[in-house]
Short mmCIF file of C-alpha atoms and ligand atoms in Angstrom, two decimals:
data_model
loop_
_atom_site.label_atom_id
_atom_site.label_comp_id
_atom_site.label_asym_id
_atom_site.label_seq_id
_atom_site.Cartn_x
_atom_site.Cartn_y
_atom_site.Cartn_z
CA MET K 1 26.59 10.44 -14.79
CA ASN K 2 28.80 13.47 -15.09
CA ALA K 3 31.82 13.64 -13.28
CA ASP K 4 30.74 15.74 -10.41
CA GLY K 5 28.11 13.20 -9.61
CA ARG K 6 28.36 11.18 -6.31
CA THR K 7 28.74 7.41 -5.81
CA ILE K 8 27.16 5.90 -2.52
CA ASP K 9 28.00 2.68 -1.17
CA PRO K 10 24.91 1.47 0.86
CA SER K 11 26.71 -0.45 3.25
CA ALA K 12 28.75 2.93 4.11
CA VAL K 13 25.97 4.84 5.40
CA SER K 14 23.86 4.45 8.25
CA PRO K 15 20.03 2.19 8.04
CA ARG K 16 18.53 5.95 8.25
CA GLU K 17 20.31 7.25 5.08
CA ARG K 18 19.73 3.70 3.42
CA TYR K 19 15.91 4.43 4.00
CA GLN K 20 16.10 8.06 2.74
CA LEU K 21 17.74 7.11 -0.42
CA ILE K 22 15.57 4.31 -1.36
CA THR K 23 12.36 6.01 -0.44
CA SER K 24 13.15 9.27 -2.30
CA LEU K 25 14.66 7.45 -5.42
CA VAL K 26 12.21 4.90 -6.14
CA VAL K 27 9.35 7.16 -6.67
CA PRO K 28 6.44 7.74 -6.71
CA ARG K 29 5.33 4.76 -5.13
CA PRO K 30 1.64 3.39 -5.13
CA ILE K 31 0.30 3.17 -1.69
CA GLY K 32 -1.17 -0.29 -0.77
CA TRP K 33 -3.93 0.87 1.93
CA ILE K 34 -4.18 -2.64 3.50
CA SER K 35 -7.01 -3.28 5.87
CA THR K 36 -7.59 -6.58 7.51
CA TYR K 37 -9.50 -8.12 10.72
CA GLY K 38 -7.51 -8.69 14.11
CA GLU K 39 -7.98 -12.00 15.84
CA ASP K 40 -10.38 -10.68 17.61
CA GLY K 41 -12.41 -9.29 14.70
CA THR K 42 -10.84 -5.40 15.43
CA PRO K 43 -10.67 -3.78 11.60
CA ASN K 44 -7.49 -2.51 10.92
CA LEU K 45 -6.32 0.01 8.40
CA ALA K 46 -2.69 1.19 7.73
CA PRO K 47 -0.74 2.25 4.46
CA PHE K 48 2.20 0.70 2.88
CA SER K 49 4.42 2.02 -0.18
CA TYR K 50 6.55 -0.88 -0.07
CA PHE K 51 3.90 -1.99 -2.14
CA ALA K 52 3.83 -3.30 -5.72
CA ALA K 53 1.85 -5.06 -8.80
CA LEU K 54 3.66 -8.15 -8.96
CA SER K 55 1.79 -10.07 -11.92
CA SER K 56 -1.58 -9.86 -13.84
CA SER K 57 -2.19 -13.96 -14.46
CA PRO K 58 -2.85 -14.58 -11.60
CA MET K 59 -3.18 -11.15 -10.29
CA LEU K 60 -0.65 -10.88 -7.47
CA VAL K 61 0.36 -7.71 -5.53
CA GLY K 62 3.03 -7.71 -2.70
CA VAL K 63 3.48 -5.52 0.37
CA SER K 64 6.53 -5.34 2.53
CA ILE K 65 5.57 -5.07 6.36
CA GLY K 66 8.12 -3.90 9.00
CA HIS K 67 8.44 -4.58 12.63
CA ARG K 68 7.84 -2.29 15.47
CA GLN K 69 10.31 -2.83 18.15
CA GLY K 70 11.01 -6.62 17.12
CA ILE K 71 7.24 -7.17 17.25
CA PRO K 72 5.39 -7.38 13.69
CA LYS K 73 3.26 -4.87 12.86
CA ASP K 74 -0.85 -5.46 13.36
CA THR K 75 -1.54 -5.56 9.78
CA LEU K 76 1.22 -8.88 9.41
CA SER K 77 -0.54 -10.38 12.58
CA ASN K 78 -3.77 -9.95 11.11
CA VAL K 79 -2.70 -11.19 7.61
CA ARG K 80 -1.15 -14.24 9.35
CA ALA K 81 -4.17 -14.90 11.53
CA ARG K 82 -6.76 -14.32 8.56
CA GLY K 83 -4.96 -15.43 5.51
CA ALA K 84 -6.64 -12.25 3.94
CA PHE K 85 -6.85 -8.43 3.18
CA ALA K 86 -7.90 -5.74 0.97
CA VAL K 87 -5.87 -3.40 -0.82
CA ASN K 88 -7.76 0.17 -1.01
CA VAL K 89 -6.58 2.55 -3.79
CA VAL K 90 -5.65 5.58 -2.45
CA CYS K 91 -7.09 8.92 -4.40
CA GLU K 92 -6.65 12.40 -3.71
CA ARG K 93 -9.41 13.03 -1.42
CA LEU K 94 -8.62 10.28 0.77
CA LEU K 95 -5.39 11.39 1.15
CA GLU K 96 -5.67 12.90 4.80
CA PRO K 97 -7.79 10.04 6.18
CA MET K 98 -4.98 7.46 4.76
CA ASN K 99 -2.16 9.62 6.66
CA ALA K 100 -4.48 9.57 9.72
CA SER K 101 -4.61 5.66 9.57
CA SER K 102 -0.96 5.33 10.02
CA ALA K 103 -0.82 6.42 13.38
CA ASP K 104 1.10 4.15 16.07
CA VAL K 105 -2.01 2.81 18.10
CA PRO K 106 -2.47 -0.64 19.76
CA ALA K 107 -4.15 -3.46 18.02
CA GLY K 108 -7.58 -3.20 19.85
CA VAL K 109 -7.93 0.22 17.98
CA ASP K 110 -9.85 0.66 14.72
CA GLU K 111 -8.22 3.03 12.40
CA PHE K 112 -11.32 3.05 10.32
CA LEU K 113 -12.81 5.13 13.36
CA LEU K 114 -9.69 6.96 13.99
CA ALA K 115 -9.41 8.15 10.44
CA GLY K 116 -13.78 8.89 10.17
CA LEU K 117 -13.97 6.07 7.53
CA GLU K 118 -16.82 3.46 7.17
CA SER K 119 -15.84 -0.10 7.13
CA ALA K 120 -17.50 -3.13 5.37
CA ARG K 121 -16.84 -6.82 4.84
CA CYS K 122 -15.45 -7.73 1.80
CA ALA K 123 -17.37 -10.37 0.09
CA SER K 124 -14.72 -12.89 -1.36
CA VAL K 125 -12.37 -12.75 1.63
CA ASP K 126 -12.12 -12.62 5.52
CA ALA K 127 -11.20 -8.90 5.44
CA PRO K 128 -12.92 -5.48 5.46
CA HIS K 129 -12.62 -2.84 3.15
CA VAL K 130 -12.89 1.25 2.88
CA VAL K 131 -16.37 1.96 1.65
CA ASP K 132 -15.63 5.36 0.05
CA CYS K 133 -12.38 4.13 -1.87
CA PRO K 134 -12.87 4.02 -5.39
CA ALA K 135 -11.44 0.69 -5.95
CA VAL K 136 -10.75 -2.10 -3.93
CA LEU K 137 -8.59 -5.56 -4.32
CA GLU K 138 -9.87 -8.56 -2.27
CA CYS K 139 -6.85 -10.64 -1.58
CA VAL K 140 -6.14 -13.93 0.03
CA VAL K 141 -2.28 -14.62 1.17
CA GLU K 142 -0.45 -16.58 -1.69
CA LYS K 143 3.01 -16.43 0.04
CA GLU K 144 5.16 -14.65 2.95
CA VAL K 145 8.58 -14.21 1.82
CA PRO K 146 11.22 -13.30 4.42
CA LEU K 147 13.43 -10.36 2.99
CA ALA K 148 17.05 -11.30 3.93
CA GLU K 149 18.01 -9.48 7.29
CA ALA K 150 15.61 -6.90 6.95
CA PRO K 151 13.00 -6.31 9.48
CA ASN K 152 10.30 -6.87 6.79
CA THR K 153 8.41 -9.63 5.45
CA LEU K 154 7.04 -9.34 1.91
CA VAL K 155 3.45 -10.53 1.93
CA ILE K 156 2.23 -11.62 -1.54
CA GLY K 157 -1.58 -11.66 -2.18
CA ARG K 158 -3.96 -12.94 -5.02
CA VAL K 159 -6.51 -10.82 -6.11
CA MET K 160 -9.96 -12.79 -5.68
CA ARG K 161 -12.19 -9.93 -6.45
CA VAL K 162 -12.05 -5.88 -7.51
CA LEU K 163 -14.47 -3.69 -6.20
CA LEU K 164 -14.98 -0.37 -8.48
CA ALA K 165 -17.25 2.56 -7.14
CA ALA K 166 -19.73 4.18 -9.47
CA GLY K 167 -17.60 6.98 -11.06
CA VAL K 168 -14.47 4.78 -11.82
CA THR K 169 -14.55 4.83 -15.49
CA SER K 170 -12.63 2.31 -18.11
CA LEU K 171 -11.17 3.65 -21.33
CA ALA K 172 -13.46 2.53 -24.25
CA GLY K 173 -13.78 -1.23 -25.01
CA SER K 174 -11.50 -2.35 -22.21
CA LEU K 175 -10.81 -2.98 -18.24
CA GLU K 176 -8.00 -0.37 -18.18
CA ILE K 177 -9.25 2.20 -15.68
CA ASP K 178 -9.30 6.09 -16.49
CA PRO K 179 -6.69 7.59 -14.08
CA ALA K 180 -8.45 10.70 -14.37
CA SER K 181 -11.56 9.27 -12.76
CA LEU K 182 -9.37 7.15 -10.30
CA ARG K 183 -7.26 10.47 -9.13
CA PRO K 184 -4.44 8.05 -7.68
CA VAL K 185 -1.94 9.36 -5.23
CA GLY K 186 1.87 8.59 -5.18
CA ARG K 187 4.15 8.54 -2.03
CA LEU K 188 7.47 10.48 -2.81
CA SER K 189 9.90 10.54 0.12
CA GLY K 190 9.04 11.23 3.71
CA ALA K 191 5.64 13.10 4.04
CA GLN K 192 5.42 14.15 0.44
CA TYR K 193 2.89 13.01 -2.03
CA GLY K 194 2.44 13.46 -5.69
CA LEU K 195 -0.95 14.12 -7.20
CA LEU K 196 -1.99 13.55 -10.58
CA GLY K 197 -0.69 15.90 -12.80
CA GLU K 198 -0.32 16.42 -16.74
CA ILE K 199 -1.19 12.76 -18.41
CA ARG K 200 0.94 12.31 -21.42
CA THR K 201 0.28 9.36 -23.97
CA ILE K 202 3.29 7.92 -25.73
CA PRO K 203 2.67 4.95 -28.16
CA ARG K 204 5.01 2.23 -27.95
CA PRO K 205 7.56 2.12 -30.64
CA GLY K 206 7.36 -0.41 -33.48
C1 FMN N 301 2.26 6.80 3.42
C2 FMN N 301 2.85 5.81 4.00
C3 FMN N 301 3.41 4.86 3.74
C4 FMN N 301 3.86 3.52 4.88
N1 FMN N 301 4.79 2.69 4.33
C5 FMN N 301 5.01 1.31 5.30
C6 FMN N 301 5.69 0.45 4.25
O1 FMN N 301 5.76 0.13 3.14
N2 FMN N 301 5.82 -0.75 5.39
C7 FMN N 301 6.05 -0.40 6.82
O2 FMN N 301 5.91 -1.33 7.33
N3 FMN N 301 5.29 0.57 7.14
C8 FMN N 301 4.98 1.69 6.29
N4 FMN N 301 4.13 3.19 7.03
C9 FMN N 301 4.12 2.88 8.43
C10 FMN N 301 2.72 2.32 8.93
O3 FMN N 301 1.67 2.65 8.21
C11 FMN N 301 2.53 2.36 10.40
O4 FMN N 301 3.56 1.69 11.17
C12 FMN N 301 1.17 1.97 10.78
O5 FMN N 301 1.05 2.31 12.15
C13 FMN N 301 1.44 0.21 10.63
O6 FMN N 301 0.01 -0.13 11.30
P1 FMN N 301 -0.55 -1.28 12.01
O7 FMN N 301 0.52 -1.58 13.13
O8 FMN N 301 -1.88 -1.55 11.99
O9 FMN N 301 0.17 -2.59 10.64
C14 FMN N 301 3.92 3.91 6.09
C15 FMN N 301 2.99 5.10 6.50
C16 FMN N 301 2.71 6.00 5.74
C17 FMN N 301 2.14 7.22 6.17
#
């Protein structure tokens, strides 16, 4: 780094600034669009960009879910009650419904309806999924991990089944999904999202 750069000590800035820094520097982030059932059976849907693939054998994903005024968000309560969730891959044409599903609404409100989306029960786990999504990971909860003093909980899910819509294609002779057929969206900071641009293929050295 050159001499006119800046050094920032996270402990010397405000919580809001720490949020701004981490969410604008760890980019683009995949969006785990998480669907669950509430204890009373209400379908729930919300996006989470503190989301990552953690391992492939077994297939594990992690989502970090916050609290709202000290109370767990509905997704976390539902995941605890049902032990399952689905991850719906967000593609370009679902960007607006994904955003609509992030509305801060009471637990009894079905965000599928709010976002104009159809839900269907997953076959392998006790959760709904977005019917119109190009790809879905059906997960059971593997583990919950508290994150130090953060008001977030990391939920690790084990993928039990993968759904791929017609039109989602694999690269020849593999299960590597062609990004051009998936059209994934990544979250940048705040309300900014990155869409698929030029795709470069760079073989590994050696
Ligand atoms: C693109 C996007 C990413 C988000 N990522 C997260 C996240 O990683 N963690 C979190 O707690 N909230 C995140 N939110 C906010 C939640 O989606 C929002 O609080 C939602 O209302 C939670 O719904 P629930 O109470 O039904 O679980 C995100 C919102 C958007 C639009």
